[in-house]
Structure formats: C-alpha cells, structure tokens
PDB file of N, CA, C and O in Angstrom:
ATOM      1  N   UNK A   1      91.491  84.526 101.151  1.00  0.00           N
ATOM      2  CA  UNK A   1      90.481  84.980 100.327  1.00  0.00           C
ATOM      3  C   UNK A   1      91.019  86.198  99.313  1.00  0.00           C
ATOM      4  O   UNK A   1      91.940  86.875  99.842  1.00  0.00           O
ATOM      5  N   UNK A   2      90.472  86.220  98.186  1.00  0.00           N
ATOM      6  CA  UNK A   2      90.944  87.226  97.238  1.00  0.00           C
ATOM      7  C   UNK A   2      90.114  88.396  97.393  1.00  0.00           C
ATOM      8  O   UNK A   2      88.918  88.369  97.767  1.00  0.00           O
ATOM      9  N   UNK A   3      90.709  89.447  97.242  1.00  0.00           N
ATOM     10  CA  UNK A   3      90.002  91.004  97.412  1.00  0.00           C
ATOM     11  C   UNK A   3      89.611  91.252  96.028  1.00  0.00           C
ATOM     12  O   UNK A   3      90.509  91.311  95.053  1.00  0.00           O
ATOM     13  N   UNK A   4      88.392  91.595  95.690  1.00  0.00           N
ATOM     14  CA  UNK A   4      87.993  92.039  94.308  1.00  0.00           C
ATOM     15  C   UNK A   4      88.131  93.468  94.327  1.00  0.00           C
ATOM     16  O   UNK A   4      87.671  94.187  95.084  1.00  0.00           O
ATOM     17  N   UNK A   5      88.964  93.908  93.345  1.00  0.00           N
ATOM     18  CA  UNK A   5      89.083  95.348  93.051  1.00  0.00           C
ATOM     19  C   UNK A   5      88.155  95.836  91.920  1.00  0.00           C
ATOM     20  O   UNK A   5      88.069  95.271  90.968  1.00  0.00           O
ATOM     21  N   UNK A   6      87.504  96.924  92.314  1.00  0.00           N
ATOM     22  CA  UNK A   6      86.606  97.468  91.347  1.00  0.00           C
ATOM     23  C   UNK A   6      86.981  98.998  91.189  1.00  0.00           C
ATOM     24  O   UNK A   6      86.487  99.877  91.795  1.00  0.00           O
ATOM     25  N   UNK A   7      87.856  99.320  90.275  1.00  0.00           N
ATOM     26  CA  UNK A   7      88.298 100.667  90.153  1.00  0.00           C
ATOM     27  C   UNK A   7      87.292 101.532  89.417  1.00  0.00           C
ATOM     28  O   UNK A   7      86.511 100.975  88.556  1.00  0.00           O
ATOM     29  N   UNK A   8      87.138 102.692  89.939  1.00  0.00           N
ATOM     30  CA  UNK A   8      86.235 103.736  89.305  1.00  0.00           C
ATOM     31  C   UNK A   8      86.958 105.081  89.285  1.00  0.00           C
ATOM     32  O   UNK A   8      87.964 105.302  90.137  1.00  0.00           O
ATOM     33  N   UNK A   9      86.680 105.922  88.359  1.00  0.00           N
ATOM     34  CA  UNK A   9      87.255 107.275  88.219  1.00  0.00           C
ATOM     35  C   UNK A   9      86.534 108.125  89.256  1.00  0.00           C
ATOM     36  O   UNK A   9      85.404 108.181  89.439  1.00  0.00           O
ATOM     37  N   UNK A  10      87.486 108.820  90.118  1.00  0.00           N
ATOM     38  CA  UNK A  10      87.052 109.560  91.273  1.00  0.00           C
ATOM     39  C   UNK A  10      87.800 110.909  91.260  1.00  0.00           C
ATOM     40  O   UNK A  10      88.996 110.884  90.574  1.00  0.00           O
ATOM     41  N   UNK A  11      87.527 111.946  91.840  1.00  0.00           N
ATOM     42  CA  UNK A  11      88.244 113.107  92.043  1.00  0.00           C
ATOM     43  C   UNK A  11      88.673 112.871  93.425  1.00  0.00           C
ATOM     44  O   UNK A  11      88.055 112.980  94.580  1.00  0.00           O
ATOM     45  N   UNK A  12      90.076 112.463  93.564  1.00  0.00           N
ATOM     46  CA  UNK A  12      90.683 112.055  94.885  1.00  0.00           C
ATOM     47  C   UNK A  12      90.689 113.105  95.918  1.00  0.00           C
ATOM     48  O   UNK A  12      90.362 112.843  97.087  1.00  0.00           O
ATOM     49  N   UNK A  13      90.836 114.433  95.501  1.00  0.00           N
ATOM     50  CA  UNK A  13      90.833 115.440  96.539  1.00  0.00           C
ATOM     51  C   UNK A  13      89.497 115.652  97.310  1.00  0.00           C
ATOM     52  O   UNK A  13      89.423 115.597  98.545  1.00  0.00           O
ATOM     53  N   UNK A  14      88.382 115.604  96.431  1.00  0.00           N
ATOM     54  CA  UNK A  14      87.074 115.721  96.968  1.00  0.00           C
ATOM     55  C   UNK A  14      86.877 114.500  97.825  1.00  0.00           C
ATOM     56  O   UNK A  14      86.227 114.480  99.048  1.00  0.00           O
ATOM     57  N   UNK A  15      87.243 113.246  97.402  1.00  0.00           N
ATOM     58  CA  UNK A  15      86.977 112.034  98.033  1.00  0.00           C
ATOM     59  C   UNK A  15      87.653 112.058  99.543  1.00  0.00           C
ATOM     60  O   UNK A  15      86.982 111.696 100.409  1.00  0.00           O
ATOM     61  N   UNK A  16      88.835 112.386  99.410  1.00  0.00           N
ATOM     62  CA  UNK A  16      89.595 112.272 100.809  1.00  0.00           C
ATOM     63  C   UNK A  16      89.030 113.351 101.708  1.00  0.00           C
ATOM     64  O   UNK A  16      89.095 113.110 102.934  1.00  0.00           O
ATOM     65  N   UNK A  17      88.805 114.627 101.208  1.00  0.00           N
ATOM     66  CA  UNK A  17      88.251 115.545 102.111  1.00  0.00           C
ATOM     67  C   UNK A  17      86.932 115.184 102.739  1.00  0.00           C
ATOM     68  O   UNK A  17      86.660 115.303 103.865  1.00  0.00           O
ATOM     69  N   UNK A  18      86.164 114.482 101.982  1.00  0.00           N
ATOM     70  CA  UNK A  18      84.843 114.065 102.508  1.00  0.00           C
ATOM     71  C   UNK A  18      84.904 112.831 103.649  1.00  0.00           C
ATOM     72  O   UNK A  18      84.373 112.932 104.610  1.00  0.00           O
ATOM     73  N   UNK A  19      86.055 112.027 103.454  1.00  0.00           N
ATOM     74  CA  UNK A  19      86.236 111.016 104.415  1.00  0.00           C
ATOM     75  C   UNK A  19      86.849 111.787 105.697  1.00  0.00           C
ATOM     76  O   UNK A  19      86.527 111.432 106.767  1.00  0.00           O
ATOM     77  N   UNK A  20      87.665 112.744 105.507  1.00  0.00           N
ATOM     78  CA  UNK A  20      88.204 113.315 106.662  1.00  0.00           C
ATOM     79  C   UNK A  20      87.278 114.155 107.353  1.00  0.00           C
ATOM     80  O   UNK A  20      87.271 114.109 108.602  1.00  0.00           O
ATOM     81  N   UNK A  21      86.296 114.756 106.768  1.00  0.00           N
ATOM     82  CA  UNK A  21      85.039 115.285 107.410  1.00  0.00           C
ATOM     83  C   UNK A  21      84.235 114.397 108.123  1.00  0.00           C
ATOM     84  O   UNK A  21      83.822 114.698 109.404  1.00  0.00           O
ATOM     85  N   UNK A  22      84.058 113.089 107.777  1.00  0.00           N
ATOM     86  CA  UNK A  22      83.383 112.058 108.338  1.00  0.00           C
ATOM     87  C   UNK A  22      84.066 111.811 109.686  1.00  0.00           C
ATOM     88  O   UNK A  22      83.444 111.336 110.660  1.00  0.00           O
ATOM     89  N   UNK A  23      85.330 111.916 109.700  1.00  0.00           N
ATOM     90  CA  UNK A  23      86.093 111.593 110.970  1.00  0.00           C
ATOM     91  C   UNK A  23      86.283 112.761 111.916  1.00  0.00           C
ATOM     92  O   UNK A  23      86.969 112.588 112.861  1.00  0.00           O
ATOM     93  N   UNK A  24      85.653 113.822 111.580  1.00  0.00           N
ATOM     94  CA  UNK A  24      85.740 114.915 112.578  1.00  0.00           C
ATOM     95  C   UNK A  24      85.370 114.654 113.910  1.00  0.00           C
ATOM     96  O   UNK A  24      85.748 115.220 114.949  1.00  0.00           O
ATOM     97  N   UNK A  25      84.512 113.745 114.139  1.00  0.00           N
ATOM     98  CA  UNK A  25      83.877 113.417 115.409  1.00  0.00           C
ATOM     99  C   UNK A  25      84.997 112.674 116.251  1.00  0.00           C
ATOM    100  O   UNK A  25      84.852 112.640 117.524  1.00  0.00           O
ATOM    101  N   UNK A  26      86.031 112.243 115.670  1.00  0.00           N
ATOM    102  CA  UNK A  26      87.019 111.524 116.484  1.00  0.00           C
ATOM    103  C   UNK A  26      88.241 112.494 116.774  1.00  0.00           C
ATOM    104  O   UNK A  26      89.053 112.159 117.651  1.00  0.00           O
ATOM    105  N   UNK A  27      88.161 113.775 116.372  1.00  0.00           N
ATOM    106  CA  UNK A  27      89.162 114.830 116.778  1.00  0.00           C
ATOM    107  C   UNK A  27      89.209 115.185 118.182  1.00  0.00           C
ATOM    108  O   UNK A  27      87.984 115.257 118.754  1.00  0.00           O
ATOM    109  N   UNK A  28      90.304 115.305 118.900  1.00  0.00           N
ATOM    110  CA  UNK A  28      90.403 115.656 120.268  1.00  0.00           C
ATOM    111  C   UNK A  28      90.478 117.237 120.187  1.00  0.00           C
ATOM    112  O   UNK A  28      90.645 117.874 119.098  1.00  0.00           O
ATOM    113  N   UNK A  29      90.248 117.913 121.326  1.00  0.00           N
ATOM    114  CA  UNK A  29      90.368 119.446 121.282  1.00  0.00           C
ATOM    115  C   UNK A  29      91.637 119.877 120.618  1.00  0.00           C
ATOM    116  O   UNK A  29      92.686 119.320 120.987  1.00  0.00           O
ATOM    117  N   UNK A  30      91.353 120.959 119.760  1.00  0.00           N
ATOM    118  CA  UNK A  30      92.598 121.395 119.167  1.00  0.00           C
ATOM    119  C   UNK A  30      93.227 120.749 117.933  1.00  0.00           C
ATOM    120  O   UNK A  30      94.161 121.239 117.297  1.00  0.00           O
ATOM    121  N   UNK A  31      92.830 119.457 117.734  1.00  0.00           N
ATOM    122  CA  UNK A  31      93.318 118.697 116.549  1.00  0.00           C
ATOM    123  C   UNK A  31      92.523 119.115 115.366  1.00  0.00           C
ATOM    124  O   UNK A  31      91.290 119.529 115.270  1.00  0.00           O
ATOM    125  N   UNK A  32      93.361 119.323 114.292  1.00  0.00           N
ATOM    126  CA  UNK A  32      92.787 119.497 112.994  1.00  0.00           C
ATOM    127  C   UNK A  32      93.438 118.493 111.996  1.00  0.00           C
ATOM    128  O   UNK A  32      94.695 118.029 112.124  1.00  0.00           O
ATOM    129  N   UNK A  33      92.682 118.171 110.844  1.00  0.00           N
ATOM    130  CA  UNK A  33      93.221 117.367 109.824  1.00  0.00           C
ATOM    131  C   UNK A  33      93.529 118.272 108.621  1.00  0.00           C
ATOM    132  O   UNK A  33      92.519 119.022 108.123  1.00  0.00           O
ATOM    133  N   UNK A  34      94.633 118.429 108.230  1.00  0.00           N
ATOM    134  CA  UNK A  34      95.099 119.129 107.006  1.00  0.00           C
ATOM    135  C   UNK A  34      95.435 118.239 105.858  1.00  0.00           C
ATOM    136  O   UNK A  34      96.182 117.486 105.989  1.00  0.00           O
ATOM    137  N   UNK A  35      94.792 118.514 104.724  1.00  0.00           N
ATOM    138  CA  UNK A  35      94.981 117.675 103.574  1.00  0.00           C
ATOM    139  C   UNK A  35      95.486 118.594 102.463  1.00  0.00           C
ATOM    140  O   UNK A  35      95.049 119.685 102.107  1.00  0.00           O
ATOM    141  N   UNK A  36      96.571 118.044 101.726  1.00  0.00           N
ATOM    142  CA  UNK A  36      97.161 118.685 100.580  1.00  0.00           C
ATOM    143  C   UNK A  36      97.219 117.608  99.468  1.00  0.00           C
ATOM    144  O   UNK A  36      97.341 116.330  99.727  1.00  0.00           O
ATOM    145  N   UNK A  37      97.226 118.035  98.231  1.00  0.00           N
ATOM    146  CA  UNK A  37      97.336 117.152  97.133  1.00  0.00           C
ATOM    147  C   UNK A  37      98.063 117.850  95.919  1.00  0.00           C
ATOM    148  O   UNK A  37      98.027 119.012  95.721  1.00  0.00           O
ATOM    149  N   UNK A  38      98.949 117.006  95.283  1.00  0.00           N
ATOM    150  CA  UNK A  38      99.736 117.575  94.121  1.00  0.00           C
ATOM    151  C   UNK A  38      99.397 116.447  92.963  1.00  0.00           C
ATOM    152  O   UNK A  38      99.391 115.261  93.133  1.00  0.00           O
ATOM    153  N   UNK A  39      99.358 117.131  91.836  1.00  0.00           N
ATOM    154  CA  UNK A  39      99.107 116.302  90.595  1.00  0.00           C
ATOM    155  C   UNK A  39      97.803 116.340  90.138  1.00  0.00           C
ATOM    156  O   UNK A  39      96.895 117.076  90.717  1.00  0.00           O
ATOM    157  N   UNK A  40      97.462 115.561  89.176  1.00  0.00           N
ATOM    158  CA  UNK A  40      96.092 115.442  88.601  1.00  0.00           C
ATOM    159  C   UNK A  40      95.151 114.981  89.735  1.00  0.00           C
ATOM    160  O   UNK A  40      95.588 114.152  90.586  1.00  0.00           O
ATOM    161  N   UNK A  41      93.889 115.254  89.618  1.00  0.00           N
ATOM    162  CA  UNK A  41      92.901 114.970  90.559  1.00  0.00           C
ATOM    163  C   UNK A  41      92.044 113.733  90.297  1.00  0.00           C
ATOM    164  O   UNK A  41      91.577 113.100  91.161  1.00  0.00           O
ATOM    165  N   UNK A  42      91.891 113.482  88.961  1.00  0.00           N
ATOM    166  CA  UNK A  42      91.118 112.239  88.447  1.00  0.00           C
ATOM    167  C   UNK A  42      91.901 111.089  88.602  1.00  0.00           C
ATOM    168  O   UNK A  42      93.056 111.013  88.000  1.00  0.00           O
ATOM    169  N   UNK A  43      91.560 110.072  89.290  1.00  0.00           N
ATOM    170  CA  UNK A  43      92.258 108.799  89.360  1.00  0.00           C
ATOM    171  C   UNK A  43      91.219 107.612  89.242  1.00  0.00           C
ATOM    172  O   UNK A  43      90.152 107.694  89.581  1.00  0.00           O
ATOM    173  N   UNK A  44      91.838 106.462  88.932  1.00  0.00           N
ATOM    174  CA  UNK A  44      91.030 105.244  88.927  1.00  0.00           C
ATOM    175  C   UNK A  44      91.360 104.358  89.913  1.00  0.00           C
ATOM    176  O   UNK A  44      92.530 104.029  90.070  1.00  0.00           O
ATOM    177  N   UNK A  45      90.519 104.123  90.904  1.00  0.00           N
ATOM    178  CA  UNK A  45      90.849 103.438  92.192  1.00  0.00           C
ATOM    179  C   UNK A  45      89.488 102.924  92.832  1.00  0.00           C
ATOM    180  O   UNK A  45      88.381 103.332  92.534  1.00  0.00           O
ATOM    181  N   UNK A  46      89.865 101.816  93.589  1.00  0.00           N
ATOM    182  CA  UNK A  46      88.624 101.204  94.188  1.00  0.00           C
ATOM    183  C   UNK A  46      88.334 102.149  95.439  1.00  0.00           C
ATOM    184  O   UNK A  46      89.134 102.128  96.401  1.00  0.00           O
ATOM    185  N   UNK A  47      87.082 102.651  95.480  1.00  0.00           N
ATOM    186  CA  UNK A  47      86.742 103.540  96.522  1.00  0.00           C
ATOM    187  C   UNK A  47      86.689 102.846  97.858  1.00  0.00           C
ATOM    188  O   UNK A  47      86.993 103.450  98.925  1.00  0.00           O
ATOM    189  N   UNK A  48      86.157 101.650  97.868  1.00  0.00           N
ATOM    190  CA  UNK A  48      86.028 101.101  99.125  1.00  0.00           C
ATOM    191  C   UNK A  48      87.357 100.634  99.828  1.00  0.00           C
ATOM    192  O   UNK A  48      87.618 100.757 100.964  1.00  0.00           O
ATOM    193  N   UNK A  49      88.322 100.217  98.979  1.00  0.00           N
ATOM    194  CA  UNK A  49      89.604  99.829  99.505  1.00  0.00           C
ATOM    195  C   UNK A  49      90.189 101.204 100.039  1.00  0.00           C
ATOM    196  O   UNK A  49      90.907 101.110 101.068  1.00  0.00           O
ATOM    197  N   UNK A  50      90.151 102.259  99.230  1.00  0.00           N
ATOM    198  CA  UNK A  50      90.724 103.505  99.574  1.00  0.00           C
ATOM    199  C   UNK A  50      90.188 104.030 100.919  1.00  0.00           C
ATOM    200  O   UNK A  50      90.886 104.406 101.755  1.00  0.00           O
ATOM    201  N   UNK A  51      88.925 103.968 101.113  1.00  0.00           N
ATOM    202  CA  UNK A  51      88.109 104.460 102.148  1.00  0.00           C
ATOM    203  C   UNK A  51      88.605 103.613 103.384  1.00  0.00           C
ATOM    204  O   UNK A  51      88.867 104.191 104.527  1.00  0.00           O
ATOM    205  N   UNK A  52      88.601 102.347 103.361  1.00  0.00           N
ATOM    206  CA  UNK A  52      89.156 101.434 104.409  1.00  0.00           C
ATOM    207  C   UNK A  52      90.458 101.967 104.883  1.00  0.00           C
ATOM    208  O   UNK A  52      90.699 102.096 106.066  1.00  0.00           O
ATOM    209  N   UNK A  53      91.376 102.038 103.941  1.00  0.00           N
ATOM    210  CA  UNK A  53      92.676 102.462 104.306  1.00  0.00           C
ATOM    211  C   UNK A  53      92.840 103.771 104.934  1.00  0.00           C
ATOM    212  O   UNK A  53      93.483 103.846 105.949  1.00  0.00           O
ATOM    213  N   UNK A  54      92.061 104.689 104.268  1.00  0.00           N
ATOM    214  CA  UNK A  54      92.246 106.012 105.013  1.00  0.00           C
ATOM    215  C   UNK A  54      91.487 106.208 106.272  1.00  0.00           C
ATOM    216  O   UNK A  54      92.169 106.892 107.103  1.00  0.00           O
ATOM    217  N   UNK A  55      90.456 105.499 106.434  1.00  0.00           N
ATOM    218  CA  UNK A  55      89.875 105.599 107.865  1.00  0.00           C
ATOM    219  C   UNK A  55      90.698 105.109 108.793  1.00  0.00           C
ATOM    220  O   UNK A  55      90.835 105.694 109.901  1.00  0.00           O
ATOM    221  N   UNK A  56      91.342 104.011 108.484  1.00  0.00           N
ATOM    222  CA  UNK A  56      92.330 103.253 109.435  1.00  0.00           C
ATOM    223  C   UNK A  56      93.459 104.289 109.664  1.00  0.00           C
ATOM    224  O   UNK A  56      93.711 104.556 110.990  1.00  0.00           O
ATOM    225  N   UNK A  57      94.083 104.870 108.737  1.00  0.00           N
ATOM    226  CA  UNK A  57      95.295 105.739 109.039  1.00  0.00           C
ATOM    227  C   UNK A  57      94.944 107.008 109.792  1.00  0.00           C
ATOM    228  O   UNK A  57      95.601 107.326 110.527  1.00  0.00           O
ATOM    229  N   UNK A  58      93.863 107.643 109.153  1.00  0.00           N
ATOM    230  CA  UNK A  58      93.431 108.976 109.876  1.00  0.00           C
ATOM    231  C   UNK A  58      93.022 108.761 111.226  1.00  0.00           C
ATOM    232  O   UNK A  58      93.354 109.482 112.171  1.00  0.00           O
ATOM    233  N   UNK A  59      92.146 107.833 111.445  1.00  0.00           N
ATOM    234  CA  UNK A  59      91.651 107.482 112.779  1.00  0.00           C
ATOM    235  C   UNK A  59      92.708 107.116 113.834  1.00  0.00           C
ATOM    236  O   UNK A  59      92.749 107.697 114.944  1.00  0.00           O
ATOM    237  N   UNK A  60      93.697 106.276 113.501  1.00  0.00           N
ATOM    238  CA  UNK A  60      94.850 106.000 114.194  1.00  0.00           C
ATOM    239  C   UNK A  60      95.635 107.340 114.500  1.00  0.00           C
ATOM    240  O   UNK A  60      96.131 107.527 115.684  1.00  0.00           O
ATOM    241  N   UNK A  61      95.916 108.132 113.525  1.00  0.00           N
ATOM    242  CA  UNK A  61      96.691 109.407 113.564  1.00  0.00           C
ATOM    243  C   UNK A  61      95.862 110.299 114.714  1.00  0.00           C
ATOM    244  O   UNK A  61      96.620 110.856 115.481  1.00  0.00           O
ATOM    245  N   UNK A  62      94.633 110.357 114.602  1.00  0.00           N
ATOM    246  CA  UNK A  62      93.885 111.171 115.649  1.00  0.00           C
ATOM    247  C   UNK A  62      93.972 110.543 117.040  1.00  0.00           C
ATOM    248  O   UNK A  62      94.098 111.246 117.956  1.00  0.00           O
ATOM    249  N   UNK A  63      93.825 109.385 116.996  1.00  0.00           N
ATOM    250  CA  UNK A  63      93.855 108.546 118.278  1.00  0.00           C
ATOM    251  C   UNK A  63      95.210 108.675 119.100  1.00  0.00           C
ATOM    252  O   UNK A  63      95.144 108.862 120.238  1.00  0.00           O
ATOM    253  N   UNK A  64      96.330 108.487 118.268  1.00  0.00           N
ATOM    254  CA  UNK A  64      97.557 108.485 118.922  1.00  0.00           C
ATOM    255  C   UNK A  64      98.303 109.796 118.926  1.00  0.00           C
ATOM    256  O   UNK A  64      99.378 109.731 119.486  1.00  0.00           O
ATOM    257  N   UNK A  65      97.645 110.862 118.485  1.00  0.00           N
ATOM    258  CA  UNK A  65      98.216 112.249 118.592  1.00  0.00           C
ATOM    259  C   UNK A  65      97.517 112.867 119.766  1.00  0.00           C
ATOM    260  O   UNK A  65      96.443 112.702 120.076  1.00  0.00           O
ATOM    261  N   UNK A  66      98.461 113.771 120.354  1.00  0.00           N
ATOM    262  CA  UNK A  66      98.082 114.608 121.528  1.00  0.00           C
ATOM    263  C   UNK A  66      96.924 115.626 121.137  1.00  0.00           C
ATOM    264  O   UNK A  66      96.949 115.980 119.842  1.00  0.00           O
ATOM    265  N   UNK A  67      96.246 116.050 122.162  1.00  0.00           N
ATOM    266  CA  UNK A  67      95.299 117.268 121.846  1.00  0.00           C
ATOM    267  C   UNK A  67      96.182 118.415 121.319  1.00  0.00           C
ATOM    268  O   UNK A  67      97.277 118.666 121.779  1.00  0.00           O
ATOM    269  N   UNK A  68      95.653 119.211 120.358  1.00  0.00           N
ATOM    270  CA  UNK A  68      96.271 120.333 119.902  1.00  0.00           C
ATOM    271  C   UNK A  68      97.302 119.999 118.694  1.00  0.00           C
ATOM    272  O   UNK A  68      97.834 120.864 118.090  1.00  0.00           O
ATOM    273  N   UNK A  69      97.532 118.665 118.487  1.00  0.00           N
ATOM    274  CA  UNK A  69      98.350 118.270 117.422  1.00  0.00           C
ATOM    275  C   UNK A  69      97.750 117.989 116.110  1.00  0.00           C
ATOM    276  O   UNK A  69      96.771 117.341 116.059  1.00  0.00           O
ATOM    277  N   UNK A  70      98.248 118.609 114.951  1.00  0.00           N
ATOM    278  CA  UNK A  70      97.465 118.428 113.747  1.00  0.00           C
ATOM    279  C   UNK A  70      97.904 117.065 113.088  1.00  0.00           C
ATOM    280  O   UNK A  70      98.933 116.541 113.336  1.00  0.00           O
ATOM    281  N   UNK A  71      97.009 116.619 112.255  1.00  0.00           N
ATOM    282  CA  UNK A  71      97.343 115.536 111.356  1.00  0.00           C
ATOM    283  C   UNK A  71      97.345 115.865 110.096  1.00  0.00           C
ATOM    284  O   UNK A  71      96.537 116.658 109.524  1.00  0.00           O
ATOM    285  N   UNK A  72      98.412 115.488 109.376  1.00  0.00           N
ATOM    286  CA  UNK A  72      98.744 115.976 107.994  1.00  0.00           C
ATOM    287  C   UNK A  72      98.544 114.831 107.148  1.00  0.00           C
ATOM    288  O   UNK A  72      99.032 113.765 107.209  1.00  0.00           O
ATOM    289  N   UNK A  73      97.628 114.932 106.015  1.00  0.00           N
ATOM    290  CA  UNK A  73      97.370 114.020 105.045  1.00  0.00           C
ATOM    291  C   UNK A  73      97.820 114.609 103.552  1.00  0.00           C
ATOM    292  O   UNK A  73      97.372 115.659 103.368  1.00  0.00           O
ATOM    293  N   UNK A  74      98.549 113.848 102.955  1.00  0.00           N
ATOM    294  CA  UNK A  74      99.120 114.395 101.665  1.00  0.00           C
ATOM    295  C   UNK A  74      98.921 113.325 100.671  1.00  0.00           C
ATOM    296  O   UNK A  74      99.452 112.029 100.870  1.00  0.00           O
ATOM    297  N   UNK A  75      98.375 113.691  99.369  1.00  0.00           N
ATOM    298  CA  UNK A  75      98.380 112.703  98.445  1.00  0.00           C
ATOM    299  C   UNK A  75      99.108 113.227  97.186  1.00  0.00           C
ATOM    300  O   UNK A  75      99.147 114.550  97.103  1.00  0.00           O
ATOM    301  N   UNK A  76      99.677 112.399  96.284  1.00  0.00           N
ATOM    302  CA  UNK A  76     100.386 112.845  95.099  1.00  0.00           C
ATOM    303  C   UNK A  76     100.078 111.811  93.950  1.00  0.00           C
ATOM    304  O   UNK A  76     100.319 110.623  94.188  1.00  0.00           O
ATOM    305  N   UNK A  77      99.642 112.401  92.906  1.00  0.00           N
ATOM    306  CA  UNK A  77      99.499 111.507  91.751  1.00  0.00           C
ATOM    307  C   UNK A  77     100.481 111.916  90.687  1.00  0.00           C
ATOM    308  O   UNK A  77     100.569 113.184  90.245  1.00  0.00           O
ATOM    309  N   UNK A  78     101.475 110.993  90.223  1.00  0.00           N
ATOM    310  CA  UNK A  78     102.490 111.335  89.473  1.00  0.00           C
ATOM    311  C   UNK A  78     102.253 110.543  88.215  1.00  0.00           C
ATOM    312  O   UNK A  78     101.966 109.492  87.953  1.00  0.00           O
TER     313      UNK A  78
END
C-alpha cells in the first residue's frame, strides 16, 4: 500500500517536546528524556508519520534502557 504524505508547517521543537511529554508515563524510575534541537524550527513534515516514528523510537529507548538512564533525543534542520 502507498503511504499518503500530508506535509504541514510545524514548529518541530514544540511538537517533539509534546510527544516526549505524552510518553512520560513509560519512564522507569530515574529516567529522563532530554531533547535538543539545532537549526531552524519551522519545518514542513507529515505530523502523523513523524509522531508514529518518534513514539516508536522513544518508547523503545525507554523500554530497553535501565532505570536511571537518560534517553537523548536530538534533531537538526540543515
């Protein structure tokens, strides 16, 4: 099947911080998600595809990291 891509202008830092906060319930004791961004903040991207990807990556990082280990998320727009 083909995936339909619907790009929209978003502020990527705010969007990823919100997703990260939604996943706080998955954190083990002592875990933190640290997010950093470099470059311009406004991007044109499909929010649904981005969210699906980030939820998968961050939830796996939390799941497979030990208690007290931080998860680092970094984005860069060049």
